[in-house]
XYZ file of N, CA and C in Angstrom:
873
model
N -12.983 201.686 -20.959
C -11.542 201.932 -21.041
C -10.839 202.300 -19.874
N -9.104 201.885 -19.704
C -8.271 202.049 -18.948
C -8.226 203.623 -18.506
N -7.967 204.066 -17.170
C -7.821 205.533 -16.770
C -6.517 205.426 -15.875
N -6.125 206.498 -17.293
C -4.352 207.095 -16.226
C -4.423 208.281 -15.709
N -4.317 208.322 -13.963
C -4.258 210.254 -13.845
C -2.611 210.487 -13.704
N -2.013 211.340 -14.000
C -0.887 211.871 -13.984
C -0.992 212.835 -12.847
N -0.040 213.049 -11.982
C -0.617 213.790 -10.454
C 1.204 214.420 -11.269
N 0.826 215.891 -11.181
C 1.733 216.502 -11.731
C 1.773 216.637 -13.258
N 0.842 217.033 -14.038
C 1.218 217.175 -15.179
C 1.200 218.079 -15.983
N 1.792 219.395 -15.118
C 2.077 220.721 -15.514
C 4.037 220.903 -15.711
N 4.270 219.900 -15.306
C 6.139 220.460 -15.397
C 6.901 219.710 -16.608
N 7.934 219.940 -17.377
C 8.167 219.939 -18.366
C 7.621 218.137 -18.252
N 8.254 217.131 -17.619
C 7.999 215.604 -17.939
C 6.375 215.567 -18.371
N 5.934 216.426 -17.231
C 4.605 216.000 -16.942
C 3.603 216.035 -17.488
N 3.313 217.174 -18.194
C 2.885 217.875 -19.846
C 3.523 217.531 -20.756
N 4.636 217.119 -21.691
C 4.824 216.104 -22.339
C 4.589 214.942 -22.253
N 3.957 213.830 -20.780
C 3.827 212.610 -20.642
C 2.524 213.146 -21.279
N 2.244 213.736 -20.604
C 0.371 214.124 -20.689
C 0.223 213.825 -22.377
N 0.564 215.453 -23.125
C 0.479 215.304 -24.461
C 0.307 213.733 -25.051
N 1.780 212.918 -24.907
C 2.645 212.202 -25.313
C 0.851 210.858 -25.229
N 1.271 210.407 -23.989
C 0.121 209.426 -23.875
C -1.360 209.252 -24.550
N -1.894 211.098 -23.845
C -3.098 211.531 -24.699
C -3.445 211.008 -26.192
N -2.202 211.215 -26.982
C -2.312 210.541 -28.231
C -2.463 209.219 -28.617
N -0.882 208.494 -27.984
C -0.332 206.925 -28.319
C -1.587 206.143 -27.698
N -1.910 206.627 -26.889
C -2.862 205.680 -25.857
C -4.765 205.774 -25.890
N -4.997 206.342 -26.740
C -6.173 206.773 -26.978
C -7.266 206.229 -26.870
N -6.788 205.209 -28.021
C -8.018 203.338 -28.283
C -7.803 202.798 -26.988
N -6.916 203.512 -26.174
C -6.733 202.097 -24.902
C -7.095 203.079 -23.550
N -7.196 204.275 -23.379
C -6.512 204.604 -21.996
C -6.982 206.305 -21.909
N -8.139 206.397 -20.900
C -8.569 207.812 -21.074
C -6.942 208.395 -19.767
N -6.496 209.797 -20.486
C -5.310 210.246 -19.672
C -6.230 211.752 -19.246
N -6.005 211.463 -17.925
C -6.118 212.757 -16.921
C -4.878 213.296 -16.127
N -4.462 214.627 -15.427
C -4.134 214.669 -14.589
C -4.220 216.176 -14.053
N -3.050 216.001 -13.106
C -3.590 217.547 -12.056
C -2.349 218.530 -12.514
N -2.526 220.097 -11.301
C -1.357 220.663 -12.257
C -1.590 221.360 -10.429
N -0.543 222.372 -10.011
C -0.731 223.029 -9.009
C -0.397 224.490 -9.337
N 0.397 224.845 -9.760
C 0.949 226.182 -10.123
C 1.042 226.446 -11.693
N 0.768 225.628 -12.774
C 0.958 226.006 -14.061
C -0.178 224.993 -15.133
N -1.459 225.833 -15.244
C -2.537 224.937 -16.023
C -1.866 224.839 -17.404
N -1.904 223.979 -18.131
C -1.261 223.906 -19.290
C -2.029 223.439 -20.267
N -2.948 221.848 -19.640
C -4.418 221.605 -20.409
C -5.706 222.329 -19.541
N -6.346 222.519 -20.530
C -7.691 222.347 -19.673
C -8.551 221.672 -19.199
N -8.040 220.521 -19.535
C -8.494 218.753 -18.981
C -7.874 219.038 -17.395
N -6.882 219.978 -17.037
C -5.932 219.528 -15.607
C -7.096 220.221 -14.722
N -6.598 219.292 -13.420
C -7.411 219.952 -12.021
C -6.562 220.142 -11.144
N -6.477 221.634 -10.360
C -6.048 221.556 -9.137
C -5.635 220.508 -8.024
N -4.588 220.415 -7.742
C -4.183 219.917 -6.569
C -2.843 219.970 -5.624
N -2.927 220.071 -4.817
C -2.175 220.719 -4.082
C -1.841 218.866 -2.794
N -0.554 218.551 -4.020
C 0.411 217.200 -3.135
C 0.420 217.185 -1.355
N 0.383 218.283 -0.959
C 0.783 218.149 0.582
C -0.164 218.630 0.985
N -1.746 217.998 0.584
C -2.924 218.303 1.064
C -3.588 216.612 1.318
N -3.494 215.915 2.503
C -4.245 214.500 2.417
C -5.462 214.343 1.883
N -6.593 215.569 2.242
C -7.587 215.879 1.868
C -7.828 215.176 0.295
N -7.131 216.641 -0.347
C -6.938 216.686 -1.579
C -6.698 215.676 -2.483
N -5.950 214.922 -2.089
C -5.442 213.256 -3.031
C -6.457 212.552 -2.507
N -6.841 211.943 -1.232
C -7.919 211.355 -0.898
C -9.544 211.885 -2.127
N -9.633 213.051 -2.017
C -11.351 212.834 -3.405
C -10.620 212.781 -4.150
N -9.583 213.241 -4.721
C -9.703 213.253 -6.225
C -9.153 211.782 -6.333
N -8.950 210.665 -5.779
C -8.478 209.475 -5.987
C -9.826 208.687 -6.075
N -10.528 209.253 -5.275
C -12.152 208.635 -4.984
C -12.981 209.010 -5.629
N -12.424 210.144 -6.854
C -13.559 210.821 -7.628
C -13.586 210.112 -8.557
N -12.055 209.748 -9.541
C -11.249 209.590 -10.724
C -11.378 207.423 -10.198
N -10.958 207.234 -9.118
C -10.518 205.567 -9.246
C -9.889 204.966 -10.528
N -8.634 205.944 -10.885
C -8.245 205.102 -12.075
C -7.343 204.059 -11.681
N -7.267 203.277 -13.165
C -6.218 202.141 -12.711
C -4.831 202.743 -12.968
N -4.388 203.479 -13.322
C -2.779 203.804 -13.259
C -2.676 205.003 -12.723
N -1.965 205.138 -12.047
C -1.231 206.681 -11.340
C 0.227 206.577 -11.886
N 0.220 208.260 -12.701
C 1.694 208.189 -12.928
C 2.294 209.309 -11.820
N 3.001 208.740 -11.089
C 3.036 210.164 -9.718
C 4.166 210.714 -9.620
N 4.524 212.463 -10.681
C 5.055 212.965 -11.058
C 5.502 214.180 -10.181
N 4.830 214.298 -9.717
C 4.667 215.735 -8.823
C 5.967 215.748 -7.406
N 6.120 216.967 -6.727
C 6.821 216.816 -6.279
C 8.322 218.027 -6.399
N 8.853 218.338 -5.491
C 10.013 219.009 -5.914
C 11.656 218.548 -6.331
N 11.945 219.008 -7.258
C 13.424 218.720 -8.004
C 14.438 219.754 -7.495
N 14.025 220.460 -6.610
C 14.595 221.780 -6.046
C 15.611 221.442 -5.645
N 16.932 220.851 -5.819
C 17.424 220.449 -4.837
C 18.137 221.011 -3.982
N 18.881 222.437 -4.310
C 19.145 223.687 -3.649
C 18.045 223.773 -2.507
N 16.607 223.973 -2.524
C 15.546 224.502 -1.444
C 15.643 222.890 -0.970
N 15.585 221.812 -1.070
C 15.438 220.832 -0.520
C 16.684 220.827 0.433
N 17.661 221.099 0.309
C 19.143 220.760 0.661
C 19.343 222.361 1.693
N 18.359 223.027 2.018
C 18.340 224.448 2.494
C 17.323 223.802 4.000
N 16.588 222.958 3.331
C 14.997 222.948 4.343
C 14.394 221.096 4.506
N 14.975 220.319 5.118
C 14.860 219.267 5.237
C 12.914 218.930 5.130
N 13.029 219.598 5.818
C 10.709 219.293 5.768
C 9.679 219.926 4.638
N 10.915 221.280 3.584
C 10.094 221.241 3.001
C 9.880 219.731 1.987
N 11.754 219.355 1.681
C 11.684 218.039 0.686
C 10.919 216.706 1.392
N 11.383 216.491 2.234
C 10.100 215.569 2.579
C 8.963 215.557 2.524
N 8.408 217.033 2.535
C 6.379 217.444 2.734
C 6.114 217.101 1.325
N 7.089 217.673 0.205
C 7.020 217.365 -1.083
C 7.475 215.994 -1.968
N 8.142 215.210 -1.131
C 8.728 214.071 -2.412
C 8.539 212.914 -1.266
N 7.960 212.896 -0.056
C 7.989 211.683 0.586
C 5.879 211.506 1.369
N 6.187 212.509 2.270
C 4.418 212.367 2.334
C 3.536 211.905 1.225
N 3.580 212.715 0.390
C 2.732 212.542 -0.944
C 2.373 211.187 -1.216
N 3.117 210.588 -1.510
C 3.376 208.685 -1.680
C 2.810 208.241 -0.515
N 3.114 209.020 0.612
C 2.267 207.939 1.495
C 0.741 208.246 1.957
N 0.530 209.749 1.439
C -0.894 209.967 1.382
C -1.611 208.943 0.221
N -0.786 208.677 -0.823
C -1.541 208.131 -1.945
C -1.441 206.616 -1.926
N -0.551 206.400 -0.926
C -0.670 204.523 -0.426
C -1.619 204.842 0.292
N -2.120 205.168 1.162
C -2.918 205.539 2.487
C -4.211 205.476 2.036
N -4.508 206.297 0.539
C -6.008 205.912 -0.251
C -5.963 204.941 -0.524
N -5.250 204.764 -1.515
C -5.591 203.052 -1.919
C -5.733 202.022 -0.535
N -4.849 201.746 -0.091
C -5.203 200.655 0.776
C -6.444 201.361 2.125
N -6.889 202.483 2.586
C -8.106 203.118 2.984
C -9.108 202.429 2.101
N -9.160 202.619 0.807
C -10.879 202.458 0.217
C -10.404 201.271 -0.672
N -9.100 200.486 -0.399
C -8.918 199.403 -1.346
C -8.886 199.391 -2.769
N -8.759 200.394 -3.373
C -8.827 201.041 -4.710
C -7.909 199.674 -5.695
N -8.633 199.527 -6.797
C -7.622 198.851 -7.490
C -7.051 198.891 -9.073
N -5.894 200.436 -8.441
C -4.876 201.056 -8.609
C -3.655 200.862 -8.321
N -3.178 200.571 -9.684
C -1.451 199.987 -10.010
C -0.747 202.081 -10.031
N 0.332 201.988 -8.712
C 0.861 203.761 -9.027
C 2.663 203.262 -9.205
N 2.697 204.293 -10.220
C 4.192 204.358 -11.222
C 4.859 205.456 -10.403
N 5.833 205.602 -9.807
C 6.311 206.434 -9.058
C 7.795 206.724 -9.829
N 8.047 207.784 -10.167
C 9.109 208.027 -10.355
C 9.940 208.912 -9.610
N 10.824 208.735 -8.946
C 12.131 208.740 -8.459
C 13.171 209.381 -9.450
N 14.563 208.952 -8.772
C 15.378 209.603 -9.165
C 17.006 209.051 -9.196
N 18.305 210.057 -10.180
C 19.253 209.304 -9.825
C 20.240 209.564 -8.521
N 19.153 210.888 -7.696
C 20.279 211.520 -6.547
C 19.940 210.347 -5.632
N 19.473 209.349 -5.971
C 19.287 207.769 -4.227
C 20.270 207.782 -4.167
N 21.845 207.612 -5.498
C 23.606 207.001 -5.156
C 24.178 208.726 -4.783
N 24.894 208.147 -4.550
C 26.148 209.141 -3.882
C 27.008 209.585 -4.689
N 26.367 209.134 -5.704
C 27.654 208.832 -7.141
C 29.218 209.562 -7.429
N 29.445 208.419 -6.768
C 31.391 208.353 -6.282
C 31.383 207.364 -7.542
N 30.605 206.391 -7.924
C 30.759 205.068 -8.789
C 30.949 205.587 -9.821
N 28.752 205.792 -10.109
C 28.470 205.514 -11.815
C 28.078 204.126 -12.046
N 27.409 204.456 -13.388
C 27.150 202.987 -13.785
C 26.110 202.547 -12.739
N 25.365 202.883 -11.952
C 24.131 202.172 -10.861
C 23.215 201.154 -11.473
N 23.057 200.174 -11.139
C 22.156 198.893 -11.383
C 20.705 199.260 -10.238
N 19.880 198.172 -10.642
C 18.959 198.528 -9.553
C 19.195 197.318 -8.801
N 19.913 196.810 -8.794
C 20.647 195.984 -7.474
C 21.840 196.521 -6.877
N 22.083 197.944 -6.690
C 23.501 198.209 -6.407
C 22.397 199.206 -5.091
N 23.159 199.759 -4.209
C 22.640 200.047 -2.693
C 22.561 201.501 -2.907
N 21.221 201.983 -2.672
C 21.340 203.999 -3.005
C 22.135 204.628 -1.567
N 22.674 205.746 -1.821
C 23.340 206.434 -1.021
C 23.284 207.565 -0.583
N 22.254 208.319 -0.410
C 22.061 209.944 -0.848
C 22.574 210.886 -0.076
N 23.358 211.627 -0.438
C 23.714 212.396 -0.044
C 23.166 213.952 0.052
N 21.771 214.230 -0.455
C 21.308 215.785 -0.189
C 19.741 215.318 -0.070
N 18.989 215.597 0.732
C 17.347 215.680 0.537
C 16.604 215.500 -0.233
N 17.260 215.889 -0.582
C 16.075 215.601 -2.494
C 16.033 214.071 -2.592
N 17.851 213.528 -2.866
C 17.354 212.222 -2.912
C 17.373 211.566 -1.590
N 17.252 212.119 -0.547
C 16.849 210.819 0.815
C 15.741 211.156 1.074
N 14.864 212.076 0.325
C 13.218 212.319 0.414
C 12.539 211.430 -0.859
N 13.564 210.867 -1.637
C 13.372 210.507 -2.693
C 12.793 208.876 -2.504
N 14.453 208.449 -1.796
C 14.569 207.318 -1.396
C 13.726 206.816 -0.247
N 13.245 207.749 0.669
C 11.930 207.177 1.565
C 10.975 207.347 0.735
N 10.119 207.779 -0.012
C 9.489 207.402 -0.970
C 9.206 206.368 -1.275
N 10.840 205.508 -2.314
C 11.242 204.029 -2.748
C 10.039 203.183 -1.602
N 10.843 203.774 -0.207
C 10.523 202.215 0.949
C 9.476 202.435 1.534
N 8.494 203.555 1.124
C 6.981 203.498 2.097
C 6.751 202.806 0.804
N 6.754 202.745 -0.368
C 6.178 201.708 -1.457
C 6.711 200.469 -1.322
N 7.991 199.972 -1.451
C 8.282 198.423 -0.855
C 7.857 197.738 0.204
N 7.512 198.579 1.132
C 6.419 198.202 2.670
C 4.961 197.941 2.858
N 4.765 198.763 1.518
C 2.932 198.975 1.425
C 3.190 197.725 0.707
N 1.421 197.321 0.726
C 1.384 196.149 -0.082
C 0.176 196.397 -2.186
N 0.250 197.408 -1.726
C 0.119 198.149 -3.143
C 0.562 197.338 -4.350
N 0.250 197.405 -5.286
C 0.612 197.945 -6.793
C 1.114 198.669 -7.246
N 2.409 198.672 -7.177
C 3.415 199.382 -7.513
C 4.618 199.056 -8.482
N 5.497 200.393 -9.363
C 6.570 200.533 -9.940
C 7.329 201.063 -9.386
N 8.255 201.580 -9.294
C 9.104 202.587 -9.321
C 10.129 202.612 -10.602
N 10.322 203.965 -11.388
C 11.043 204.537 -12.246
C 12.257 205.499 -11.889
N 13.471 204.651 -11.697
C 14.005 205.826 -11.832
C 14.627 206.510 -12.881
N 14.452 207.665 -12.798
C 14.726 208.353 -13.920
C 16.170 209.624 -13.458
N 17.039 210.006 -14.663
C 17.348 211.812 -14.571
C 18.056 211.914 -15.666
N 18.663 213.487 -15.479
C 19.357 213.989 -16.294
C 18.489 213.901 -17.738
N 16.677 213.966 -17.687
C 15.732 214.526 -18.475
C 15.789 215.308 -20.091
N 15.700 214.959 -20.937
C 16.313 216.517 -21.981
C 15.247 215.989 -23.259
N 14.804 217.545 -23.307
C 14.074 217.504 -24.572
C 13.654 219.276 -24.253
N 13.029 219.446 -25.145
C 12.286 220.821 -25.795
C 11.347 221.199 -24.299
N 11.866 222.507 -24.080
C 11.231 222.974 -22.864
C 11.934 222.690 -21.589
N 12.468 221.682 -21.439
C 13.738 221.757 -20.634
C 14.546 222.571 -19.892
N 14.955 222.931 -18.720
C 15.958 224.122 -18.251
C 16.800 223.989 -18.949
N 18.062 222.559 -18.685
C 19.343 222.709 -19.157
C 19.274 222.572 -21.096
N 18.628 221.612 -21.670
C 18.533 222.185 -22.717
C 17.768 222.913 -23.598
N 17.319 223.500 -23.559
C 17.038 225.007 -24.085
C 17.717 225.998 -23.426
N 18.405 225.970 -22.451
C 19.425 226.666 -22.505
C 20.758 226.423 -22.979
N 20.951 225.526 -23.347
C 22.094 225.011 -24.053
C 22.200 225.738 -25.180
N 21.023 225.214 -25.657
C 20.715 225.295 -27.461
C 20.587 227.151 -27.622
N 20.344 227.617 -26.324
C 20.282 229.052 -26.757
C 21.566 229.917 -26.639
N 22.073 229.426 -25.777
C 23.257 230.142 -25.149
C 24.512 229.221 -26.770
N 24.121 228.630 -27.089
C 25.463 227.657 -28.732
C 25.176 229.325 -29.535
N 23.431 229.421 -29.806
C 23.721 230.797 -30.860
C 23.957 232.026 -30.352
N 24.225 232.580 -29.136
C 24.785 233.876 -28.787
C 25.865 234.021 -27.996
N 26.666 233.370 -27.576
C 27.281 233.646 -26.687
C 29.134 233.048 -27.748
N 30.359 233.206 -27.161
C 30.862 232.939 -27.744
C 31.705 232.302 -26.672
N 31.798 231.768 -26.300
C 32.508 230.864 -25.548
C 31.453 230.281 -24.542
N 31.197 228.534 -24.161
C 30.176 228.323 -23.151
C 31.144 227.372 -22.813
N 31.393 227.684 -21.301
C 31.724 226.644 -20.313
C 30.764 225.780 -19.875
N 31.578 224.244 -20.433
C 30.324 223.453 -19.766
C 31.792 222.321 -18.668
N 31.626 221.461 -17.844
C 31.764 220.728 -16.653
C 31.945 219.225 -17.669
N 33.458 219.157 -17.050
C 34.129 217.528 -17.733
C 34.179 216.938 -16.623
N 34.140 217.017 -15.095
C 33.942 216.258 -14.307
C 32.588 215.232 -14.174
N 31.659 216.052 -14.371
C 30.643 216.099 -13.643
C 29.529 214.459 -14.604
N 29.250 213.320 -14.707
C 29.145 212.301 -15.745
C 27.145 211.984 -15.109
N 26.591 211.745 -16.158
C 25.069 211.232 -16.502
C 24.571 210.895 -17.549
N 23.437 210.149 -17.197
C 23.179 209.267 -18.490
C 21.466 210.613 -18.625
N 21.884 211.282 -20.139
C 20.941 211.421 -20.401
C 19.861 211.033 -21.009
N 18.736 211.520 -20.349
C 17.709 211.010 -21.103
C 16.613 211.642 -21.736
N 16.763 211.342 -22.868
C 15.765 212.255 -24.272
C 14.286 211.632 -23.325
N 14.019 212.727 -23.239
C 11.910 212.674 -23.232
C 11.448 211.757 -23.810
N 11.599 212.054 -25.388
C 10.944 210.795 -25.810
C 10.483 209.499 -25.631
N 12.316 208.817 -24.742
C 12.684 207.460 -24.638
C 11.731 207.057 -23.235
N 11.844 208.401 -22.324
C 11.111 208.245 -21.097
C 9.528 207.772 -21.436
N 9.172 208.338 -22.685
C 7.442 208.457 -23.074
C 7.301 207.329 -23.605
N 8.071 206.927 -24.544
C 7.957 205.184 -25.077
C 8.110 203.992 -24.154
N 8.998 204.356 -23.263
C 8.998 202.985 -22.173
C 7.722 203.929 -21.300
N 7.015 204.115 -20.578
C 6.366 204.492 -19.773
C 4.727 204.240 -20.486
N 4.934 203.709 -21.432
C 3.894 203.594 -22.369
C 3.827 202.331 -22.978
N 5.213 201.906 -23.354
C 5.511 199.769 -23.057
C 4.994 199.451 -21.306
N 5.570 199.975 -20.898
C 5.375 199.819 -19.232
C 4.012 199.359 -18.527
N 3.097 200.656 -19.354
C 1.381 200.291 -19.023
C 1.055 198.865 -19.884
N 1.095 199.383 -21.139
C 0.526 198.036 -21.866
C 1.248 196.868 -21.541
N 2.204 196.586 -20.942
C 2.794 195.143 -20.531
C 2.897 195.151 -18.925
N 2.157 195.486 -18.376
C 2.049 195.793 -16.677
C 2.725 194.385 -15.763
N 1.524 193.765 -16.884
C 1.149 192.640 -16.305
C 2.465 191.336 -16.307
N 3.188 192.235 -16.976
C 4.338 190.836 -17.938
C 5.567 191.795 -17.338
N 5.556 192.520 -17.065
C 7.300 193.001 -16.834
C 6.943 192.970 -14.844
N 8.255 192.242 -14.324
C 7.749 191.638 -13.308
C 8.037 192.385 -12.152
N 9.632 193.145 -12.590
C 10.286 193.952 -11.989
C 9.712 195.382 -11.303
N 10.028 195.540 -10.601
C 9.565 196.863 -9.429
C 10.344 197.714 -9.401
N 11.421 197.763 -10.037
C 12.466 198.599 -9.605
C 12.949 198.784 -10.616
N 12.491 199.764 -12.024
C 13.507 199.792 -13.375
C 13.840 201.511 -13.953
N 15.469 201.391 -14.139
C 16.368 202.540 -14.661
C 16.258 202.196 -16.282
N 15.251 203.690 -16.044
C 14.655 204.486 -17.767
C 15.718 205.268 -17.953
N 16.779 205.082 -18.280
C 17.775 206.011 -18.829
C 17.965 206.327 -20.354
N 18.894 207.181 -20.666
C 19.143 207.012 -22.253
C 20.673 205.564 -21.751
N 21.040 205.427 -22.788
C 22.186 203.924 -23.237
C 23.543 205.067 -22.851
N 23.510 205.770 -23.051
C 25.378 206.274 -22.755
C 25.599 207.174 -21.663
N 26.838 206.715 -20.859
C 27.084 207.812 -19.784
C 28.373 208.948 -20.432
N 27.950 209.793 -20.475
C 28.442 211.264 -20.650
C 28.993 211.992 -19.354
N 29.979 213.344 -19.596
C 30.136 214.497 -18.930
C 28.937 215.184 -19.493
N 29.124 216.690 -18.894
C 28.637 217.327 -19.139
C 29.266 218.169 -20.883
N 30.084 218.440 -20.717
C 31.187 218.464 -21.684
C 30.776 217.610 -23.423
N 30.581 216.443 -22.820
C 30.628 215.640 -23.979
C 29.138 215.311 -24.059
N 28.200 215.538 -23.960
C 26.482 215.689 -24.385
C 26.611 217.394 -25.060
N 27.130 218.438 -24.270
C 27.293 219.293 -25.037
C 27.975 219.528 -26.020
N 28.830 218.850 -26.300
C 29.727 218.558 -27.723
C 28.393 217.869 -29.269
N 27.490 217.172 -28.121
C 26.572 216.067 -28.783
C 25.637 217.335 -29.521
N 25.375 217.930 -28.463
C 23.681 218.869 -28.833
C 24.477 220.160 -29.985
N 25.210 220.702 -29.716
C 26.999 221.320 -30.620
C 26.776 220.571 -32.320
N 26.774 219.283 -32.170
C 27.026 219.189 -33.796
C 25.153 219.292 -34.720
N 25.029 218.874 -33.422
C 23.329 219.493 -34.049
C 22.756 220.475 -34.175
N 22.934 221.226 -33.653
C 22.398 222.736 -33.990
C 23.235 223.672 -34.851
N 22.780 223.696 -35.840
C 23.539 224.259 -37.054
C 24.080 225.704 -37.432
N 23.418 226.569 -36.327
C 23.741 227.811 -36.471
C 24.513 227.848 -35.326
N 24.789 227.078 -34.749
C 25.647 227.726 -33.227
C 26.844 228.416 -33.696
N 27.771 229.464 -33.165
C 28.210 230.312 -33.189
C 29.083 230.371 -32.274
N 28.893 229.728 -30.525
C 29.775 229.509 -29.534
C 31.021 228.413 -30.058
N 32.218 228.931 -29.239
C 33.131 227.200 -29.057
C 33.261 227.289 -27.297
N 32.674 225.708 -27.351
C 32.266 224.964 -26.291
C 34.194 224.471 -25.429
N 34.070 225.302 -23.832
C 35.585 224.989 -23.150
C 34.959 224.374 -21.914
N 35.440 223.135 -21.948
C 35.290 222.258 -20.541
C 36.116 222.653 -19.315
N 35.475 222.624 -18.599
C 35.965 223.197 -16.971
C 35.761 222.125 -16.242
N 36.523 221.940 -14.853
C 35.771 221.571 -13.846
C 34.870 221.979 -12.683
N 34.334 221.256 -12.056
C 33.421 221.285 -10.695
C 33.815 221.773 -9.847
N 33.275 222.488 -8.676
C 34.323 222.147 -7.329
C 32.982 221.359 -6.802
N 33.386 219.889 -7.010
C 32.885 218.951 -6.326
C 32.617 218.652 -5.077
N 33.713 219.855 -3.919
C 33.525 219.504 -2.456
C 32.440 221.033 -1.834
N 32.256 222.148 -2.991
C 31.352 223.356 -2.427
C 30.290 223.566 -3.482
N 29.377 222.227 -4.074
C 28.200 222.529 -5.132
C 27.933 221.213 -4.605
N 26.762 221.448 -5.556
C 25.765 219.779 -5.003
C 25.724 219.476 -6.406
N 26.794 219.128 -7.339
C 26.799 218.117 -8.033
C 27.593 217.078 -7.712
N 27.351 215.915 -7.978
C 27.479 214.520 -8.246
C 28.477 214.501 -9.394
N 29.721 213.349 -9.045
C 30.740 213.376 -9.980
C 30.116 212.162 -11.261
N 29.273 211.277 -10.410
C 28.744 210.138 -11.427
C 27.513 209.277 -11.515
N 26.302 210.432 -11.906
C 25.100 209.332 -11.125
C 24.753 209.315 -12.444
N 25.371 208.648 -13.513
C 25.237 207.432 -14.493
C 24.530 206.429 -14.184
N 23.437 206.207 -14.785
C 22.632 204.846 -14.018
C 22.656 203.459 -15.747
N 22.952 202.550 -14.899
C 22.169 201.949 -16.386
C 20.681 201.253 -16.298
N 20.728 201.260 -17.774
C 19.797 200.609 -18.734
C 18.949 199.318 -18.061
N 17.678 199.632 -17.334
C 17.199 198.476 -17.136
C 16.959 197.042 -18.772
N 16.964 196.001 -18.026
C 16.510 195.235 -19.666
C 14.823 195.938 -20.716
N 14.402 195.821 -19.728
C 13.388 196.438 -20.301
C 13.291 197.777 -20.803
N 13.933 198.395 -21.043
C 14.683 199.769 -21.338
C 15.321 199.042 -23.187
N 16.450 198.398 -22.523
C 17.529 198.234 -23.522
C 16.481 196.751 -24.724
N 15.358 196.358 -24.880
C 14.706 195.553 -25.402
C 14.219 196.512 -26.309
N 13.675 197.488 -25.769
C 12.467 198.088 -26.363
C 13.160 199.674 -27.312
N 14.179 200.150 -26.813
C 14.669 201.429 -26.949
C 14.790 200.758 -28.684
N 14.156 201.834 -29.547
C 14.002 201.937 -30.708
C 14.872 203.401 -31.943
N 15.501 204.235 -31.458
C 16.771 204.472 -31.470
C 17.560 204.759 -31.310
N 18.924 205.970 -31.597
C 20.582 206.243 -30.565
C 20.008 207.043 -30.195
N 20.841 207.682 -28.946
C 21.230 209.072 -28.174
C 20.370 209.585 -29.380
N 22.072 209.651 -30.764
C 21.669 211.073 -31.419
C 20.254 211.363 -32.171
N 19.463 210.098 -32.541
C 18.575 210.224 -33.216
C 17.307 210.438 -32.004
N 17.232 210.694 -31.056
C 16.396 211.034 -30.519
C 16.858 213.085 -29.799
N 17.854 212.620 -29.254
C 17.753 214.252 -29.198
C 18.227 215.280 -30.823
N 18.349 214.730 -32.018
C 17.959 215.242 -32.989
C 16.346 215.444 -33.196
N 15.397 214.799 -32.711
C 14.692 214.754 -32.887
C 14.083 216.636 -31.488
N 14.264 216.296 -30.370
C 14.145 216.958 -29.591
C 15.047 218.654 -30.028
N 16.524 218.435 -31.139
C 16.601 220.230 -31.803
C 16.217 221.046 -32.227
N 15.245 219.767 -33.154
C 13.732 220.220 -34.151
C 13.184 219.869 -33.934
N 12.426 220.315 -32.684
C 10.662 220.359 -32.565
C 10.473 220.849 -33.018
N 9.030 221.186 -33.263
C 8.692 221.853 -33.441
C 7.766 222.994 -32.068
């Protein structure tokens, strides 16, 4: 059986993906994972991704067929205040993984999760052919990690995603909770993105693992198939939440004095477009009523 290791399996995306792949690939793969501060499953092992020795020891112990690299810092504000922190969390661990694979000639495929923040957000609808131009330290250090991979000779793929939505996601849970308790909810209508249902992301990662050899692309945009502003997205969720009592009020973000980008929407890669099984509404409805 193939072995999959999820580095960063205790966060929102990582824990959901760990559970999904453990179920859906149980006949084909063994799924293992690491955590740093929040052990959500007994099977997870501790790892500090800033420690090259820990990464080396873990990979030599597991010798995985696939590494899903989800760990890092998505704290855009903290990254902006401290570039060295952003680099240490988002670039250097990828360097450590690449160095270990090369040093010990491991037969390991690395799937690295990048971000829509590699773009400046001026145009939107970005494709994999568009030239990145990050304006935040978070985006800059994720792009540096991408370049580390493109300059290596290891077997890798990069998944750019963004605005991953689902139960236990911070914005998603806040929106549903607030719709049920507030009179008015103010939501930006000048901030555009491509909301990505967590189930869609999980399905595409599973498909990529199973079809890895037949997928020549090194870089994939795995996102939802609609470009929406935050107000439009909130309206979509509001229609699904039957017990809502709040009134949604559109407002504009101050893009000059905030870390918000005007438009970070991504165009789906063909790999996703050919395999997506549900509409965005259907995916989100599953999350709203998720047990």
